Amino acid sequence: MPIEPVVGLLPGLLDLPFRDGYVSSVIYVSLYVSVTAVALSTLFSVPVAVAVGFAEFRGKRFVKSVVNTGMGFPSVVVGLLVLFAVSNQGPLGSLDLVFTREAMIMSQFVLATPPITAITLAAVSGVDDGVRDAARALGGTRLDAALVVLKEARYGIATAVLAGFGRAVSEVGSVLIVGGNITGADGISKTRTLTTAIQLEARQGQYETAMILGAVLVALVLTVNAVVVHFGDSGVTR
């Protein structure tokens, strides 16, 4: 489902003291960057978590501790590392990604991956071994057993995705560093998100405006959470 039509409806429901198109563009950038980063992180994290959860190898505890430690990694450090990577002196300098949404997606991908991986790994490891054994006893392959475990762990995986989305959409430091908080001459956001807009308005003493944007951000997060929970419940009732 495209994001732009949904975003276009939100400002019309509110009487906001901003230039036309400003709020919808900020919401669009926030959703585009965060949803893309979390989707990519989920595609990477879930298979890694399943592989680690199913495998038995030396150093498994160390891998888990590294993943758990990553959940507390400072966001500004992530922003600096990504900025270095995309700068002219960095390995990705030729792609010209400085102060772009793509750089912001890279930053949020790094931040969202540890919580999604850690929570998914905990959910997969928490599934009773009998479920896996039963799938294999019925002639299922390792892939079949993994799919059964994923089905049993779906609530934990949904929680992991929500945790990753919450980390991404609420981020300020790293996206400010790699994105630059830029708007065009017409006031339309290029790399400004809701969080960086709130930070800017608060610094300028526009607290009422910052509170309005904060309310929009909270409503956005609650809406995403409600959608994920709804689909999770629908999957149970089938």
Short mmCIF file of N, CA and C in Angstrom, two decimals, residues 11-111:
data_model
loop_
_atom_site.label_atom_id
_atom_site.label_comp_id
_atom_site.label_asym_id
_atom_site.label_seq_id
_atom_site.Cartn_x
_atom_site.Cartn_y
_atom_site.Cartn_z
N PRO A 11 -2.81 15.57 7.65
CA PRO A 11 -2.86 16.98 7.99
C PRO A 11 -4.26 17.57 7.89
N GLY A 12 -5.12 17.01 7.00
CA GLY A 12 -6.47 17.52 6.86
C GLY A 12 -7.32 17.28 8.08
N LEU A 13 -6.94 16.35 8.92
CA LEU A 13 -7.70 16.06 10.13
C LEU A 13 -7.32 16.99 11.27
N LEU A 14 -6.26 17.77 11.09
CA LEU A 14 -5.75 18.62 12.16
C LEU A 14 -5.60 20.04 11.66
N ASP A 15 -5.76 21.02 12.56
CA ASP A 15 -5.54 22.41 12.23
C ASP A 15 -4.13 22.78 12.67
N LEU A 16 -3.17 22.63 11.75
CA LEU A 16 -1.77 22.80 12.10
C LEU A 16 -1.24 24.15 11.61
N PRO A 17 -0.43 24.84 12.46
CA PRO A 17 0.09 26.16 12.11
C PRO A 17 1.35 26.07 11.23
N PHE A 18 1.25 25.39 10.09
CA PHE A 18 2.41 25.23 9.22
C PHE A 18 2.03 25.57 7.79
N ARG A 19 3.08 25.77 6.99
CA ARG A 19 2.88 25.98 5.57
C ARG A 19 2.28 24.72 4.95
N ASP A 20 1.42 24.93 3.94
CA ASP A 20 0.77 23.80 3.29
C ASP A 20 1.79 22.82 2.75
N GLY A 21 1.59 21.55 3.04
CA GLY A 21 2.46 20.50 2.55
C GLY A 21 3.63 20.18 3.46
N TYR A 22 3.90 21.06 4.45
CA TYR A 22 5.06 20.83 5.30
C TYR A 22 4.90 19.58 6.16
N VAL A 23 3.79 19.52 6.89
CA VAL A 23 3.59 18.40 7.81
C VAL A 23 3.48 17.08 7.06
N SER A 24 2.73 17.06 5.97
CA SER A 24 2.59 15.81 5.22
C SER A 24 3.93 15.35 4.65
N SER A 25 4.78 16.30 4.24
CA SER A 25 6.10 15.90 3.71
C SER A 25 7.00 15.37 4.82
N VAL A 26 6.91 15.96 6.02
CA VAL A 26 7.70 15.48 7.15
C VAL A 26 7.24 14.08 7.56
N ILE A 27 5.93 13.87 7.60
CA ILE A 27 5.40 12.56 7.94
C ILE A 27 5.81 11.53 6.89
N TYR A 28 5.75 11.94 5.63
CA TYR A 28 6.12 11.01 4.55
C TYR A 28 7.58 10.59 4.67
N VAL A 29 8.47 11.55 4.90
CA VAL A 29 9.90 11.22 5.02
C VAL A 29 10.11 10.29 6.22
N SER A 30 9.45 10.59 7.35
CA SER A 30 9.59 9.75 8.54
C SER A 30 9.15 8.32 8.25
N LEU A 31 7.98 8.18 7.62
CA LEU A 31 7.46 6.85 7.33
C LEU A 31 8.31 6.13 6.28
N TYR A 32 8.68 6.85 5.23
CA TYR A 32 9.46 6.24 4.16
C TYR A 32 10.79 5.69 4.69
N VAL A 33 11.49 6.51 5.44
CA VAL A 33 12.80 6.11 5.96
C VAL A 33 12.66 4.97 6.96
N SER A 34 11.75 5.12 7.93
CA SER A 34 11.64 4.14 9.00
C SER A 34 11.08 2.81 8.51
N VAL A 35 10.02 2.85 7.70
CA VAL A 35 9.41 1.61 7.21
C VAL A 35 10.39 0.86 6.31
N THR A 36 11.10 1.58 5.44
CA THR A 36 12.07 0.93 4.56
C THR A 36 13.19 0.29 5.37
N ALA A 37 13.72 1.04 6.35
CA ALA A 37 14.82 0.52 7.17
C ALA A 37 14.37 -0.71 7.96
N VAL A 38 13.18 -0.66 8.54
CA VAL A 38 12.70 -1.79 9.35
C VAL A 38 12.38 -2.99 8.47
N ALA A 39 11.82 -2.75 7.28
CA ALA A 39 11.54 -3.86 6.37
C ALA A 39 12.83 -4.57 5.97
N LEU A 40 13.85 -3.80 5.61
CA LEU A 40 15.14 -4.40 5.24
C LEU A 40 15.77 -5.11 6.44
N SER A 41 15.66 -4.49 7.61
CA SER A 41 16.22 -5.10 8.81
C SER A 41 15.51 -6.40 9.16
N THR A 42 14.19 -6.44 8.98
CA THR A 42 13.43 -7.66 9.26
C THR A 42 13.84 -8.78 8.31
N LEU A 43 14.00 -8.45 7.03
CA LEU A 43 14.42 -9.46 6.06
C LEU A 43 15.80 -10.01 6.38
N PHE A 44 16.63 -9.21 7.01
CA PHE A 44 17.96 -9.66 7.40
C PHE A 44 17.96 -10.35 8.77
N SER A 45 17.25 -9.76 9.72
CA SER A 45 17.34 -10.20 11.12
C SER A 45 16.64 -11.53 11.39
N VAL A 46 15.45 -11.72 10.81
CA VAL A 46 14.68 -12.94 11.11
C VAL A 46 15.42 -14.19 10.65
N PRO A 47 15.93 -14.25 9.42
CA PRO A 47 16.71 -15.45 9.04
C PRO A 47 17.94 -15.67 9.92
N VAL A 48 18.62 -14.57 10.27
CA VAL A 48 19.80 -14.71 11.13
C VAL A 48 19.39 -15.26 12.50
N ALA A 49 18.31 -14.74 13.06
CA ALA A 49 17.84 -15.21 14.37
C ALA A 49 17.44 -16.67 14.32
N VAL A 50 16.76 -17.08 13.25
CA VAL A 50 16.34 -18.48 13.11
C VAL A 50 17.57 -19.38 12.97
N ALA A 51 18.54 -18.94 12.17
CA ALA A 51 19.75 -19.74 11.97
C ALA A 51 20.51 -19.92 13.28
N VAL A 52 20.65 -18.84 14.04
CA VAL A 52 21.35 -18.92 15.32
C VAL A 52 20.54 -19.75 16.31
N GLY A 53 19.22 -19.58 16.31
CA GLY A 53 18.37 -20.31 17.24
C GLY A 53 18.38 -21.82 16.99
N PHE A 54 18.47 -22.23 15.71
CA PHE A 54 18.44 -23.65 15.38
C PHE A 54 19.81 -24.30 15.53
N ALA A 55 20.85 -23.52 15.31
CA ALA A 55 22.20 -24.11 15.29
C ALA A 55 22.76 -24.25 16.70
N GLU A 56 23.64 -25.21 16.85
CA GLU A 56 24.39 -25.39 18.09
C GLU A 56 25.87 -25.31 17.75
N PHE A 57 26.55 -24.31 18.28
CA PHE A 57 27.96 -24.12 17.95
C PHE A 57 28.66 -23.43 19.12
N ARG A 58 29.95 -23.57 19.14
CA ARG A 58 30.74 -22.89 20.17
C ARG A 58 30.68 -21.38 19.92
N GLY A 59 30.51 -20.64 20.99
CA GLY A 59 30.44 -19.19 20.86
C GLY A 59 29.03 -18.66 20.66
N LYS A 60 28.02 -19.54 20.80
CA LYS A 60 26.65 -19.10 20.61
C LYS A 60 26.25 -18.07 21.66
N ARG A 61 26.68 -18.27 22.89
CA ARG A 61 26.38 -17.29 23.94
C ARG A 61 27.03 -15.95 23.63
N PHE A 62 28.24 -16.01 23.09
CA PHE A 62 28.94 -14.77 22.75
C PHE A 62 28.18 -14.01 21.65
N VAL A 63 27.69 -14.74 20.66
CA VAL A 63 26.91 -14.11 19.58
C VAL A 63 25.67 -13.45 20.16
N LYS A 64 24.98 -14.15 21.07
CA LYS A 64 23.79 -13.57 21.69
C LYS A 64 24.12 -12.32 22.48
N SER A 65 25.23 -12.35 23.20
CA SER A 65 25.61 -11.19 24.00
C SER A 65 25.97 -10.00 23.12
N VAL A 66 26.59 -10.27 21.97
CA VAL A 66 26.92 -9.19 21.03
C VAL A 66 25.65 -8.55 20.48
N VAL A 67 24.68 -9.40 20.12
CA VAL A 67 23.41 -8.89 19.60
C VAL A 67 22.69 -8.06 20.66
N ASN A 68 22.66 -8.58 21.89
CA ASN A 68 22.00 -7.84 22.97
C ASN A 68 22.71 -6.52 23.27
N THR A 69 24.03 -6.53 23.20
CA THR A 69 24.79 -5.30 23.43
C THR A 69 24.47 -4.26 22.35
N GLY A 70 24.24 -4.73 21.14
CA GLY A 70 23.93 -3.81 20.04
C GLY A 70 22.68 -3.01 20.25
N MET A 71 21.75 -3.51 21.09
CA MET A 71 20.52 -2.77 21.34
C MET A 71 20.78 -1.45 22.05
N GLY A 72 21.89 -1.37 22.76
CA GLY A 72 22.21 -0.14 23.48
C GLY A 72 23.29 0.68 22.82
N PHE A 73 23.61 0.38 21.55
CA PHE A 73 24.68 1.09 20.86
C PHE A 73 24.27 2.55 20.65
N PRO A 74 25.14 3.51 20.98
CA PRO A 74 24.77 4.93 20.87
C PRO A 74 24.42 5.32 19.44
N SER A 75 23.29 5.98 19.27
CA SER A 75 22.83 6.33 17.92
C SER A 75 23.73 7.35 17.25
N VAL A 76 24.30 8.28 18.04
CA VAL A 76 25.16 9.29 17.42
C VAL A 76 26.43 8.65 16.85
N VAL A 77 26.91 7.59 17.51
CA VAL A 77 28.08 6.88 16.99
C VAL A 77 27.73 6.20 15.67
N VAL A 78 26.53 5.60 15.62
CA VAL A 78 26.07 5.00 14.37
C VAL A 78 26.00 6.05 13.27
N GLY A 79 25.46 7.23 13.61
CA GLY A 79 25.38 8.31 12.64
C GLY A 79 26.75 8.72 12.13
N LEU A 80 27.71 8.82 13.03
CA LEU A 80 29.07 9.20 12.63
C LEU A 80 29.69 8.14 11.71
N LEU A 81 29.50 6.86 12.05
CA LEU A 81 30.06 5.79 11.23
C LEU A 81 29.44 5.78 9.83
N VAL A 82 28.13 5.97 9.77
CA VAL A 82 27.46 5.99 8.46
C VAL A 82 27.90 7.22 7.67
N LEU A 83 28.01 8.36 8.35
CA LEU A 83 28.46 9.58 7.68
C LEU A 83 29.87 9.40 7.10
N PHE A 84 30.73 8.76 7.87
CA PHE A 84 32.08 8.49 7.35
C PHE A 84 32.02 7.56 6.14
N ALA A 85 31.16 6.54 6.22
CA ALA A 85 31.07 5.56 5.13
C ALA A 85 30.61 6.21 3.82
N VAL A 86 29.70 7.20 3.91
CA VAL A 86 29.15 7.80 2.69
C VAL A 86 29.88 9.08 2.29
N SER A 87 30.82 9.54 3.12
CA SER A 87 31.55 10.77 2.80
C SER A 87 32.51 10.52 1.65
N ASN A 88 33.11 11.59 1.15
CA ASN A 88 34.03 11.48 0.01
C ASN A 88 35.21 10.58 0.32
N GLN A 89 35.64 10.56 1.60
CA GLN A 89 36.77 9.72 1.99
C GLN A 89 36.37 8.30 2.34
N GLY A 90 35.06 8.03 2.42
CA GLY A 90 34.58 6.72 2.84
C GLY A 90 34.46 5.74 1.70
N PRO A 91 34.20 4.48 2.01
CA PRO A 91 34.09 3.44 0.98
C PRO A 91 32.90 3.62 0.05
N LEU A 92 31.86 4.35 0.49
CA LEU A 92 30.68 4.56 -0.35
C LEU A 92 30.61 5.99 -0.88
N GLY A 93 31.74 6.69 -0.86
CA GLY A 93 31.77 8.09 -1.27
C GLY A 93 31.34 8.32 -2.70
N SER A 94 31.61 7.36 -3.57
CA SER A 94 31.28 7.53 -4.99
C SER A 94 29.77 7.52 -5.25
N LEU A 95 28.98 7.07 -4.28
CA LEU A 95 27.52 7.00 -4.45
C LEU A 95 26.83 8.31 -4.15
N ASP A 96 27.57 9.27 -3.57
CA ASP A 96 27.03 10.60 -3.28
C ASP A 96 25.76 10.52 -2.41
N LEU A 97 25.90 9.89 -1.26
CA LEU A 97 24.75 9.67 -0.36
C LEU A 97 24.72 10.61 0.84
N VAL A 98 25.64 11.56 0.91
CA VAL A 98 25.67 12.46 2.05
C VAL A 98 24.40 13.30 2.09
N PHE A 99 23.76 13.39 3.26
CA PHE A 99 22.54 14.16 3.48
C PHE A 99 21.41 13.72 2.53
N THR A 100 21.20 12.41 2.46
CA THR A 100 20.12 11.85 1.65
C THR A 100 19.28 10.91 2.50
N ARG A 101 18.12 10.57 2.00
CA ARG A 101 17.25 9.62 2.71
C ARG A 101 17.87 8.23 2.75
N GLU A 102 18.63 7.91 1.71
CA GLU A 102 19.28 6.59 1.67
C GLU A 102 20.27 6.44 2.82
N ALA A 103 21.00 7.50 3.11
CA ALA A 103 21.93 7.45 4.24
C ALA A 103 21.17 7.32 5.55
N MET A 104 20.02 7.97 5.66
CA MET A 104 19.19 7.85 6.85
C MET A 104 18.66 6.43 7.01
N ILE A 105 18.31 5.80 5.90
CA ILE A 105 17.85 4.40 5.93
C ILE A 105 18.97 3.49 6.42
N MET A 106 20.18 3.73 5.94
CA MET A 106 21.33 2.93 6.39
C MET A 106 21.51 3.07 7.90
N SER A 107 21.42 4.29 8.39
CA SER A 107 21.58 4.54 9.82
C SER A 107 20.51 3.83 10.64
N GLN A 108 19.25 3.95 10.21
CA GLN A 108 18.16 3.32 10.95
C GLN A 108 18.19 1.80 10.82
N PHE A 109 18.69 1.30 9.70
CA PHE A 109 18.85 -0.15 9.55
C PHE A 109 19.79 -0.68 10.62
N VAL A 110 20.92 0.00 10.81
CA VAL A 110 21.89 -0.43 11.81
C VAL A 110 21.28 -0.38 13.22
N LEU A 111 20.47 0.63 13.49
CA LEU A 111 19.87 0.77 14.82
C LEU A 111 18.74 -0.23 15.06
#
